[in-house]
Amino acid sequence: MHARTRIAAAAVAVVGALALTACGTGSTVVDKPKENAAAKADSGKDAEKEKDATPEVAKVGDTLTLKGMEDGSRLDVTVVKVADPAKSADEFSEPDSGKRFVGVQFKIVNTGKAVYNDSPSNGAQVADSEGQQFDSTFAEITAGPSMSSSLKLKPGATGLGWIVFEVPKASKPDTVQFTMDSGFADQTGEWKLR
Protein backbone atom coordinates (compact mmCIF):
# COMPACT_ATOMS: atom_id res chain seq x y z
CA MET A 1 0.00 0.00 0.00
CA HIS A 2 2.84 2.41 0.86
CA ALA A 3 4.51 1.71 -2.48
CA ARG A 4 1.34 2.73 -4.35
CA THR A 5 1.10 5.95 -2.35
CA ARG A 6 4.72 6.80 -3.10
CA ILE A 7 4.29 6.05 -6.81
CA ALA A 8 1.14 8.19 -6.96
CA ALA A 9 2.90 11.04 -5.12
CA ALA A 10 5.88 10.80 -7.47
CA ALA A 11 3.58 10.86 -10.51
CA VAL A 12 1.79 13.96 -9.19
CA ALA A 13 5.14 15.68 -8.54
CA VAL A 14 6.39 14.89 -12.07
CA VAL A 15 3.16 16.12 -13.71
CA GLY A 16 3.25 19.30 -11.58
CA ALA A 17 6.88 19.97 -12.48
CA LEU A 18 6.16 19.45 -16.19
CA ALA A 19 3.19 21.81 -16.02
CA LEU A 20 5.28 24.51 -14.33
CA THR A 21 8.08 24.05 -16.85
CA ALA A 22 5.67 24.25 -19.80
CA CYS A 23 4.09 27.44 -18.45
CA GLY A 24 7.40 29.17 -17.87
CA THR A 25 9.29 28.39 -21.05
CA GLY A 26 9.85 31.23 -23.43
CA SER A 27 7.60 33.82 -21.77
CA THR A 28 8.78 37.38 -22.39
CA VAL A 29 7.52 40.92 -21.82
CA VAL A 30 7.96 43.15 -24.87
CA ASP A 31 8.20 46.86 -24.02
CA LYS A 32 10.50 48.27 -26.72
CA PRO A 33 8.45 50.23 -29.26
CA LYS A 34 8.55 49.42 -32.95
CA GLU A 35 10.97 51.65 -34.89
CA ASN A 36 9.50 54.59 -36.75
CA ALA A 37 9.15 53.55 -40.41
CA ALA A 38 10.03 57.06 -41.61
CA ALA A 39 13.30 56.99 -39.66
CA LYS A 40 14.26 53.66 -41.24
CA ALA A 41 13.70 55.05 -44.75
CA ASP A 42 15.85 58.14 -44.10
CA SER A 43 19.55 57.32 -43.87
CA GLY A 44 20.77 60.85 -42.98
CA LYS A 45 21.34 62.61 -39.67
CA ASP A 46 17.58 62.97 -39.14
CA ALA A 47 17.36 59.18 -38.87
CA GLU A 48 19.98 59.20 -36.10
CA LYS A 49 18.07 61.92 -34.22
CA GLU A 50 14.85 59.92 -34.60
CA LYS A 51 16.59 56.75 -33.40
CA ASP A 52 17.93 58.59 -30.33
CA ALA A 53 14.43 59.95 -29.65
CA THR A 54 12.86 56.45 -29.61
CA PRO A 55 11.83 55.78 -26.01
CA GLU A 56 13.35 52.87 -24.14
CA VAL A 57 9.96 51.72 -22.86
CA ALA A 58 6.67 51.81 -24.77
CA LYS A 59 4.14 54.44 -23.73
CA VAL A 60 0.73 55.62 -24.94
CA GLY A 61 0.93 56.07 -28.72
CA ASP A 62 3.66 53.46 -29.24
CA THR A 63 3.31 50.22 -31.22
CA LEU A 64 4.60 46.82 -30.11
CA THR A 65 4.90 43.75 -32.36
CA LEU A 66 3.67 40.56 -30.66
CA LYS A 67 3.64 36.91 -31.71
CA GLY A 68 0.90 34.43 -30.93
CA MET A 69 1.05 30.69 -30.33
CA GLU A 70 0.01 29.72 -33.86
CA ASP A 71 2.60 29.75 -36.64
CA GLY A 72 2.25 32.99 -38.64
CA SER A 73 0.25 34.71 -35.89
CA ARG A 74 1.55 38.26 -35.33
CA LEU A 75 0.03 41.64 -34.42
CA ASP A 76 1.13 45.27 -34.24
CA VAL A 77 -0.62 46.57 -31.12
CA THR A 78 -0.84 50.26 -30.23
CA VAL A 79 -2.20 51.83 -27.05
CA VAL A 80 -3.92 54.84 -28.64
CA LYS A 81 -5.54 56.65 -25.69
CA VAL A 82 -6.34 56.30 -21.99
CA ALA A 83 -9.51 57.54 -20.28
CA ASP A 84 -9.00 57.81 -16.51
CA PRO A 85 -11.52 58.02 -15.05
CA ALA A 86 -13.81 56.69 -17.77
CA LYS A 87 -17.50 57.52 -17.59
CA SER A 88 -20.10 54.79 -18.03
CA ALA A 89 -22.15 55.11 -21.22
CA ASP A 90 -25.29 53.83 -19.49
CA GLU A 91 -26.90 53.50 -16.08
CA PHE A 92 -26.57 49.70 -16.08
CA SER A 93 -22.79 49.43 -15.90
CA GLU A 94 -21.40 51.41 -13.01
CA PRO A 95 -18.20 50.62 -11.09
CA ASP A 96 -18.56 49.08 -7.64
CA SER A 97 -18.44 51.37 -4.61
CA GLY A 98 -14.93 52.72 -4.07
CA LYS A 99 -13.86 51.91 -7.64
CA ARG A 100 -13.70 53.66 -11.00
CA PHE A 101 -13.50 52.67 -14.65
CA VAL A 102 -10.27 53.13 -16.61
CA GLY A 103 -10.48 52.76 -20.38
CA VAL A 104 -7.61 51.94 -22.73
CA GLN A 105 -8.11 52.24 -26.49
CA PHE A 106 -6.17 49.62 -28.46
CA LYS A 107 -5.47 49.49 -32.20
CA ILE A 108 -4.70 45.97 -33.39
CA VAL A 109 -3.28 45.31 -36.87
CA ASN A 110 -2.87 41.74 -38.09
CA THR A 111 0.66 41.71 -39.56
CA GLY A 112 0.88 37.91 -39.63
CA LYS A 113 -0.13 35.26 -42.14
CA ALA A 114 -2.84 33.64 -39.99
CA VAL A 115 -6.32 34.95 -39.20
CA TYR A 116 -6.48 36.58 -35.75
CA ASN A 117 -9.57 35.24 -33.94
CA ASP A 118 -9.72 36.11 -30.25
CA SER A 119 -11.33 38.15 -27.50
CA PRO A 120 -8.69 40.86 -26.94
CA SER A 121 -10.02 41.87 -23.52
CA ASN A 122 -9.19 38.39 -22.16
CA GLY A 123 -5.49 39.12 -22.67
CA ALA A 124 -5.44 42.65 -21.22
CA GLN A 125 -4.51 43.78 -17.68
CA VAL A 126 -3.75 47.07 -15.95
CA ALA A 127 -1.26 47.28 -13.07
CA ASP A 128 -1.05 50.13 -10.60
CA SER A 129 2.03 51.73 -9.06
CA GLU A 130 1.81 49.25 -6.14
CA GLY A 131 1.95 46.24 -8.48
CA GLN A 132 -1.72 45.25 -8.13
CA GLN A 133 -3.13 43.88 -11.38
CA PHE A 134 -6.68 44.29 -12.65
CA ASP A 135 -8.41 42.30 -15.38
CA SER A 136 -10.79 43.83 -17.90
CA THR A 137 -14.51 44.17 -17.21
CA PHE A 138 -17.55 44.39 -19.46
CA ALA A 139 -18.66 48.02 -19.60
CA GLU A 140 -19.49 50.62 -22.23
CA ILE A 141 -17.85 54.02 -21.72
CA THR A 142 -18.54 57.44 -23.24
CA ALA A 143 -14.99 57.65 -24.67
CA GLY A 144 -16.00 55.43 -27.60
CA PRO A 145 -16.96 51.97 -28.84
CA SER A 146 -15.68 48.90 -27.00
CA MET A 147 -13.26 46.46 -28.58
CA SER A 148 -15.18 43.54 -30.05
CA SER A 149 -15.41 40.56 -27.71
CA SER A 150 -14.98 38.28 -30.73
CA LEU A 151 -12.47 39.98 -33.02
CA LYS A 152 -11.64 38.26 -36.32
CA LEU A 153 -8.99 39.94 -38.48
CA LYS A 154 -7.64 38.61 -41.75
CA PRO A 155 -3.98 39.44 -42.50
CA GLY A 156 -3.66 43.21 -43.00
CA ALA A 157 -6.95 44.04 -41.24
CA THR A 158 -7.30 46.43 -38.27
CA GLY A 159 -9.40 46.44 -35.10
CA LEU A 160 -9.92 49.49 -32.87
CA GLY A 161 -11.76 49.79 -29.58
CA TRP A 162 -11.75 50.45 -25.84
CA ILE A 163 -11.04 47.84 -23.17
CA VAL A 164 -12.35 48.81 -19.73
CA PHE A 165 -10.86 48.00 -16.32
CA GLU A 166 -12.37 48.49 -12.86
CA VAL A 167 -9.78 49.75 -10.37
CA PRO A 168 -9.90 51.18 -6.84
CA LYS A 169 -10.34 54.97 -6.76
CA ALA A 170 -7.01 55.39 -4.94
CA SER A 171 -5.02 53.27 -7.46
CA LYS A 172 -2.68 54.97 -9.89
CA PRO A 173 -2.58 52.87 -13.08
CA ASP A 174 1.06 52.56 -14.14
CA THR A 175 1.15 49.99 -16.95
CA VAL A 176 -1.17 48.12 -19.29
CA GLN A 177 -0.35 44.69 -20.71
CA PHE A 178 -1.72 42.83 -23.72
CA THR A 179 -1.11 39.16 -24.56
CA MET A 180 -2.43 37.36 -27.62
CA ASP A 181 -4.39 34.10 -27.48
CA SER A 182 -6.58 35.25 -24.57
CA GLY A 183 -3.49 35.79 -22.44
CA PHE A 184 -1.79 32.45 -23.14
CA ALA A 185 0.82 33.47 -25.75
CA ASP A 186 4.48 33.64 -24.68
CA GLN A 187 4.91 37.35 -25.56
CA THR A 188 3.22 40.05 -23.49
CA GLY A 189 3.28 43.69 -24.59
CA GLU A 190 3.62 46.32 -21.88
CA TRP A 191 3.09 50.10 -22.07
CA LYS A 192 3.73 52.75 -19.41
CA LEU A 193 0.64 54.84 -18.77
CA ARG A 194 2.34 57.63 -16.78
PDB file of C-alpha atoms in Angstrom:
ATOM      1  CA  MET A   1       0.000   0.000   0.000  1.00  0.00           C
ATOM      2  CA  HIS A   2       2.837   2.412   0.863  1.00  0.00           C
ATOM      3  CA  ALA A   3       4.506   1.710  -2.481  1.00  0.00           C
ATOM      4  CA  ARG A   4       1.335   2.727  -4.347  1.00  0.00           C
ATOM      5  CA  THR A   5       1.102   5.952  -2.350  1.00  0.00           C
ATOM      6  CA  ARG A   6       4.724   6.800  -3.099  1.00  0.00           C
ATOM      7  CA  ILE A   7       4.288   6.049  -6.808  1.00  0.00           C
ATOM      8  CA  ALA A   8       1.138   8.189  -6.956  1.00  0.00           C
ATOM      9  CA  ALA A   9       2.898  11.043  -5.116  1.00  0.00           C
ATOM     10  CA  ALA A  10       5.882  10.801  -7.466  1.00  0.00           C
ATOM     11  CA  ALA A  11       3.579  10.856 -10.506  1.00  0.00           C
ATOM     12  CA  VAL A  12       1.789  13.958  -9.188  1.00  0.00           C
ATOM     13  CA  ALA A  13       5.138  15.676  -8.544  1.00  0.00           C
ATOM     14  CA  VAL A  14       6.389  14.887 -12.075  1.00  0.00           C
ATOM     15  CA  VAL A  15       3.156  16.125 -13.706  1.00  0.00           C
ATOM     16  CA  GLY A  16       3.254  19.299 -11.577  1.00  0.00           C
ATOM     17  CA  ALA A  17       6.882  19.967 -12.480  1.00  0.00           C
ATOM     18  CA  LEU A  18       6.164  19.448 -16.187  1.00  0.00           C
ATOM     19  CA  ALA A  19       3.193  21.808 -16.024  1.00  0.00           C
ATOM     20  CA  LEU A  20       5.283  24.506 -14.327  1.00  0.00           C
ATOM     21  CA  THR A  21       8.078  24.046 -16.848  1.00  0.00           C
ATOM     22  CA  ALA A  22       5.672  24.251 -19.797  1.00  0.00           C
ATOM     23  CA  CYS A  23       4.095  27.440 -18.454  1.00  0.00           C
ATOM     24  CA  GLY A  24       7.402  29.174 -17.869  1.00  0.00           C
ATOM     25  CA  THR A  25       9.293  28.388 -21.046  1.00  0.00           C
ATOM     26  CA  GLY A  26       9.855  31.235 -23.430  1.00  0.00           C
ATOM     27  CA  SER A  27       7.604  33.822 -21.768  1.00  0.00           C
ATOM     28  CA  THR A  28       8.781  37.384 -22.393  1.00  0.00           C
ATOM     29  CA  VAL A  29       7.522  40.923 -21.817  1.00  0.00           C
ATOM     30  CA  VAL A  30       7.960  43.150 -24.866  1.00  0.00           C
ATOM     31  CA  ASP A  31       8.201  46.856 -24.024  1.00  0.00           C
ATOM     32  CA  LYS A  32      10.502  48.266 -26.722  1.00  0.00           C
ATOM     33  CA  PRO A  33       8.449  50.229 -29.264  1.00  0.00           C
ATOM     34  CA  LYS A  34       8.548  49.423 -32.949  1.00  0.00           C
ATOM     35  CA  GLU A  35      10.974  51.654 -34.888  1.00  0.00           C
ATOM     36  CA  ASN A  36       9.498  54.586 -36.747  1.00  0.00           C
ATOM     37  CA  ALA A  37       9.152  53.547 -40.410  1.00  0.00           C
ATOM     38  CA  ALA A  38      10.034  57.063 -41.610  1.00  0.00           C
ATOM     39  CA  ALA A  39      13.305  56.993 -39.662  1.00  0.00           C
ATOM     40  CA  LYS A  40      14.257  53.655 -41.236  1.00  0.00           C
ATOM     41  CA  ALA A  41      13.696  55.049 -44.746  1.00  0.00           C
ATOM     42  CA  ASP A  42      15.851  58.140 -44.095  1.00  0.00           C
ATOM     43  CA  SER A  43      19.554  57.318 -43.869  1.00  0.00           C
ATOM     44  CA  GLY A  44      20.774  60.845 -42.977  1.00  0.00           C
ATOM     45  CA  LYS A  45      21.342  62.607 -39.665  1.00  0.00           C
ATOM     46  CA  ASP A  46      17.582  62.965 -39.137  1.00  0.00           C
ATOM     47  CA  ALA A  47      17.361  59.179 -38.871  1.00  0.00           C
ATOM     48  CA  GLU A  48      19.975  59.203 -36.101  1.00  0.00           C
ATOM     49  CA  LYS A  49      18.067  61.918 -34.219  1.00  0.00           C
ATOM     50  CA  GLU A  50      14.845  59.916 -34.600  1.00  0.00           C
ATOM     51  CA  LYS A  51      16.588  56.754 -33.399  1.00  0.00           C
ATOM     52  CA  ASP A  52      17.926  58.585 -30.331  1.00  0.00           C
ATOM     53  CA  ALA A  53      14.430  59.950 -29.651  1.00  0.00           C
ATOM     54  CA  THR A  54      12.856  56.449 -29.609  1.00  0.00           C
ATOM     55  CA  PRO A  55      11.827  55.783 -26.009  1.00  0.00           C
ATOM     56  CA  GLU A  56      13.351  52.870 -24.136  1.00  0.00           C
ATOM     57  CA  VAL A  57       9.960  51.722 -22.863  1.00  0.00           C
ATOM     58  CA  ALA A  58       6.669  51.814 -24.768  1.00  0.00           C
ATOM     59  CA  LYS A  59       4.142  54.443 -23.725  1.00  0.00           C
ATOM     60  CA  VAL A  60       0.729  55.622 -24.939  1.00  0.00           C
ATOM     61  CA  GLY A  61       0.927  56.071 -28.718  1.00  0.00           C
ATOM     62  CA  ASP A  62       3.664  53.455 -29.242  1.00  0.00           C
ATOM     63  CA  THR A  63       3.309  50.219 -31.224  1.00  0.00           C
ATOM     64  CA  LEU A  64       4.600  46.815 -30.112  1.00  0.00           C
ATOM     65  CA  THR A  65       4.896  43.749 -32.359  1.00  0.00           C
ATOM     66  CA  LEU A  66       3.672  40.565 -30.664  1.00  0.00           C
ATOM     67  CA  LYS A  67       3.637  36.910 -31.715  1.00  0.00           C
ATOM     68  CA  GLY A  68       0.897  34.434 -30.934  1.00  0.00           C
ATOM     69  CA  MET A  69       1.052  30.687 -30.326  1.00  0.00           C
ATOM     70  CA  GLU A  70       0.007  29.717 -33.860  1.00  0.00           C
ATOM     71  CA  ASP A  71       2.595  29.754 -36.644  1.00  0.00           C
ATOM     72  CA  GLY A  72       2.254  32.993 -38.642  1.00  0.00           C
ATOM     73  CA  SER A  73       0.254  34.710 -35.893  1.00  0.00           C
ATOM     74  CA  ARG A  74       1.546  38.264 -35.333  1.00  0.00           C
ATOM     75  CA  LEU A  75       0.032  41.639 -34.423  1.00  0.00           C
ATOM     76  CA  ASP A  76       1.126  45.266 -34.242  1.00  0.00           C
ATOM     77  CA  VAL A  77      -0.621  46.566 -31.118  1.00  0.00           C
ATOM     78  CA  THR A  78      -0.843  50.262 -30.229  1.00  0.00           C
ATOM     79  CA  VAL A  79      -2.202  51.834 -27.054  1.00  0.00           C
ATOM     80  CA  VAL A  80      -3.924  54.836 -28.641  1.00  0.00           C
ATOM     81  CA  LYS A  81      -5.537  56.650 -25.690  1.00  0.00           C
ATOM     82  CA  VAL A  82      -6.335  56.297 -21.987  1.00  0.00           C
ATOM     83  CA  ALA A  83      -9.510  57.544 -20.284  1.00  0.00           C
ATOM     84  CA  ASP A  84      -9.000  57.809 -16.514  1.00  0.00           C
ATOM     85  CA  PRO A  85     -11.516  58.022 -15.054  1.00  0.00           C
ATOM     86  CA  ALA A  86     -13.810  56.691 -17.769  1.00  0.00           C
ATOM     87  CA  LYS A  87     -17.503  57.523 -17.586  1.00  0.00           C
ATOM     88  CA  SER A  88     -20.097  54.786 -18.031  1.00  0.00           C
ATOM     89  CA  ALA A  89     -22.148  55.114 -21.219  1.00  0.00           C
ATOM     90  CA  ASP A  90     -25.287  53.830 -19.494  1.00  0.00           C
ATOM     91  CA  GLU A  91     -26.901  53.499 -16.079  1.00  0.00           C
ATOM     92  CA  PHE A  92     -26.570  49.695 -16.076  1.00  0.00           C
ATOM     93  CA  SER A  93     -22.786  49.435 -15.901  1.00  0.00           C
ATOM     94  CA  GLU A  94     -21.398  51.414 -13.006  1.00  0.00           C
ATOM     95  CA  PRO A  95     -18.197  50.620 -11.094  1.00  0.00           C
ATOM     96  CA  ASP A  96     -18.563  49.079  -7.636  1.00  0.00           C
ATOM     97  CA  SER A  97     -18.444  51.371  -4.610  1.00  0.00           C
ATOM     98  CA  GLY A  98     -14.927  52.723  -4.066  1.00  0.00           C
ATOM     99  CA  LYS A  99     -13.864  51.912  -7.639  1.00  0.00           C
ATOM    100  CA  ARG A 100     -13.697  53.662 -11.000  1.00  0.00           C
ATOM    101  CA  PHE A 101     -13.500  52.674 -14.647  1.00  0.00           C
ATOM    102  CA  VAL A 102     -10.270  53.131 -16.610  1.00  0.00           C
ATOM    103  CA  GLY A 103     -10.479  52.760 -20.382  1.00  0.00           C
ATOM    104  CA  VAL A 104      -7.607  51.942 -22.730  1.00  0.00           C
ATOM    105  CA  GLN A 105      -8.105  52.241 -26.490  1.00  0.00           C
ATOM    106  CA  PHE A 106      -6.175  49.616 -28.460  1.00  0.00           C
ATOM    107  CA  LYS A 107      -5.472  49.491 -32.195  1.00  0.00           C
ATOM    108  CA  ILE A 108      -4.703  45.967 -33.392  1.00  0.00           C
ATOM    109  CA  VAL A 109      -3.278  45.314 -36.874  1.00  0.00           C
ATOM    110  CA  ASN A 110      -2.868  41.743 -38.085  1.00  0.00           C
ATOM    111  CA  THR A 111       0.663  41.709 -39.557  1.00  0.00           C
ATOM    112  CA  GLY A 112       0.875  37.914 -39.628  1.00  0.00           C
ATOM    113  CA  LYS A 113      -0.134  35.262 -42.135  1.00  0.00           C
ATOM    114  CA  ALA A 114      -2.842  33.636 -39.992  1.00  0.00           C
ATOM    115  CA  VAL A 115      -6.324  34.948 -39.199  1.00  0.00           C
ATOM    116  CA  TYR A 116      -6.483  36.581 -35.754  1.00  0.00           C
ATOM    117  CA  ASN A 117      -9.565  35.239 -33.940  1.00  0.00           C
ATOM    118  CA  ASP A 118      -9.717  36.112 -30.250  1.00  0.00           C
ATOM    119  CA  SER A 119     -11.333  38.148 -27.504  1.00  0.00           C
ATOM    120  CA  PRO A 120      -8.686  40.857 -26.944  1.00  0.00           C
ATOM    121  CA  SER A 121     -10.021  41.867 -23.519  1.00  0.00           C
ATOM    122  CA  ASN A 122      -9.193  38.387 -22.164  1.00  0.00           C
ATOM    123  CA  GLY A 123      -5.487  39.121 -22.672  1.00  0.00           C
ATOM    124  CA  ALA A 124      -5.437  42.653 -21.216  1.00  0.00           C
ATOM    125  CA  GLN A 125      -4.515  43.782 -17.685  1.00  0.00           C
ATOM    126  CA  VAL A 126      -3.753  47.068 -15.954  1.00  0.00           C
ATOM    127  CA  ALA A 127      -1.255  47.275 -13.072  1.00  0.00           C
ATOM    128  CA  ASP A 128      -1.053  50.127 -10.601  1.00  0.00           C
ATOM    129  CA  SER A 129       2.030  51.726  -9.060  1.00  0.00           C
ATOM    130  CA  GLU A 130       1.811  49.251  -6.136  1.00  0.00           C
ATOM    131  CA  GLY A 131       1.945  46.244  -8.478  1.00  0.00           C
ATOM    132  CA  GLN A 132      -1.716  45.246  -8.131  1.00  0.00           C
ATOM    133  CA  GLN A 133      -3.129  43.878 -11.384  1.00  0.00           C
ATOM    134  CA  PHE A 134      -6.678  44.287 -12.647  1.00  0.00           C
ATOM    135  CA  ASP A 135      -8.411  42.301 -15.383  1.00  0.00           C
ATOM    136  CA  SER A 136     -10.792  43.828 -17.896  1.00  0.00           C
ATOM    137  CA  THR A 137     -14.506  44.168 -17.207  1.00  0.00           C
ATOM    138  CA  PHE A 138     -17.550  44.388 -19.462  1.00  0.00           C
ATOM    139  CA  ALA A 139     -18.658  48.019 -19.603  1.00  0.00           C
ATOM    140  CA  GLU A 140     -19.486  50.617 -22.232  1.00  0.00           C
ATOM    141  CA  ILE A 141     -17.854  54.019 -21.719  1.00  0.00           C
ATOM    142  CA  THR A 142     -18.543  57.442 -23.239  1.00  0.00           C
ATOM    143  CA  ALA A 143     -14.986  57.649 -24.673  1.00  0.00           C
ATOM    144  CA  GLY A 144     -16.004  55.434 -27.599  1.00  0.00           C
ATOM    145  CA  PRO A 145     -16.959  51.971 -28.835  1.00  0.00           C
ATOM    146  CA  SER A 146     -15.680  48.903 -26.995  1.00  0.00           C
ATOM    147  CA  MET A 147     -13.259  46.462 -28.581  1.00  0.00           C
ATOM    148  CA  SER A 148     -15.181  43.540 -30.050  1.00  0.00           C
ATOM    149  CA  SER A 149     -15.411  40.564 -27.708  1.00  0.00           C
ATOM    150  CA  SER A 150     -14.981  38.280 -30.727  1.00  0.00           C
ATOM    151  CA  LEU A 151     -12.473  39.976 -33.023  1.00  0.00           C
ATOM    152  CA  LYS A 152     -11.644  38.262 -36.324  1.00  0.00           C
ATOM    153  CA  LEU A 153      -8.989  39.937 -38.477  1.00  0.00           C
ATOM    154  CA  LYS A 154      -7.636  38.606 -41.753  1.00  0.00           C
ATOM    155  CA  PRO A 155      -3.979  39.441 -42.496  1.00  0.00           C
ATOM    156  CA  GLY A 156      -3.660  43.206 -42.998  1.00  0.00           C
ATOM    157  CA  ALA A 157      -6.952  44.043 -41.243  1.00  0.00           C
ATOM    158  CA  THR A 158      -7.299  46.433 -38.274  1.00  0.00           C
ATOM    159  CA  GLY A 159      -9.403  46.437 -35.098  1.00  0.00           C
ATOM    160  CA  LEU A 160      -9.918  49.488 -32.873  1.00  0.00           C
ATOM    161  CA  GLY A 161     -11.763  49.791 -29.582  1.00  0.00           C
ATOM    162  CA  TRP A 162     -11.751  50.452 -25.844  1.00  0.00           C
ATOM    163  CA  ILE A 163     -11.042  47.844 -23.167  1.00  0.00           C
ATOM    164  CA  VAL A 164     -12.351  48.813 -19.732  1.00  0.00           C
ATOM    165  CA  PHE A 165     -10.860  48.000 -16.318  1.00  0.00           C
ATOM    166  CA  GLU A 166     -12.369  48.495 -12.863  1.00  0.00           C
ATOM    167  CA  VAL A 167      -9.781  49.746 -10.368  1.00  0.00           C
ATOM    168  CA  PRO A 168      -9.904  51.177  -6.835  1.00  0.00           C
ATOM    169  CA  LYS A 169     -10.343  54.967  -6.763  1.00  0.00           C
ATOM    170  CA  ALA A 170      -7.007  55.388  -4.939  1.00  0.00           C
ATOM    171  CA  SER A 171      -5.025  53.271  -7.462  1.00  0.00           C
ATOM    172  CA  LYS A 172      -2.678  54.971  -9.886  1.00  0.00           C
ATOM    173  CA  PRO A 173      -2.582  52.869 -13.081  1.00  0.00           C
ATOM    174  CA  ASP A 174       1.058  52.563 -14.137  1.00  0.00           C
ATOM    175  CA  THR A 175       1.150  49.988 -16.953  1.00  0.00           C
ATOM    176  CA  VAL A 176      -1.172  48.115 -19.289  1.00  0.00           C
ATOM    177  CA  GLN A 177      -0.345  44.691 -20.715  1.00  0.00           C
ATOM    178  CA  PHE A 178      -1.715  42.826 -23.724  1.00  0.00           C
ATOM    179  CA  THR A 179      -1.106  39.157 -24.559  1.00  0.00           C
ATOM    180  CA  MET A 180      -2.432  37.358 -27.621  1.00  0.00           C
ATOM    181  CA  ASP A 181      -4.390  34.099 -27.484  1.00  0.00           C
ATOM    182  CA  SER A 182      -6.584  35.254 -24.566  1.00  0.00           C
ATOM    183  CA  GLY A 183      -3.491  35.792 -22.438  1.00  0.00           C
ATOM    184  CA  PHE A 184      -1.786  32.445 -23.141  1.00  0.00           C
ATOM    185  CA  ALA A 185       0.821  33.470 -25.752  1.00  0.00           C
ATOM    186  CA  ASP A 186       4.477  33.641 -24.675  1.00  0.00           C
ATOM    187  CA  GLN A 187       4.906  37.345 -25.559  1.00  0.00           C
ATOM    188  CA  THR A 188       3.224  40.051 -23.490  1.00  0.00           C
ATOM    189  CA  GLY A 189       3.278  43.686 -24.593  1.00  0.00           C
ATOM    190  CA  GLU A 190       3.618  46.321 -21.875  1.00  0.00           C
ATOM    191  CA  TRP A 191       3.088  50.097 -22.068  1.00  0.00           C
ATOM    192  CA  LYS A 192       3.734  52.754 -19.408  1.00  0.00           C
ATOM    193  CA  LEU A 193       0.639  54.841 -18.766  1.00  0.00           C
ATOM    194  CA  ARG A 194       2.338  57.634 -16.780  1.00  0.00           C
TER     195      ARG A 194
END
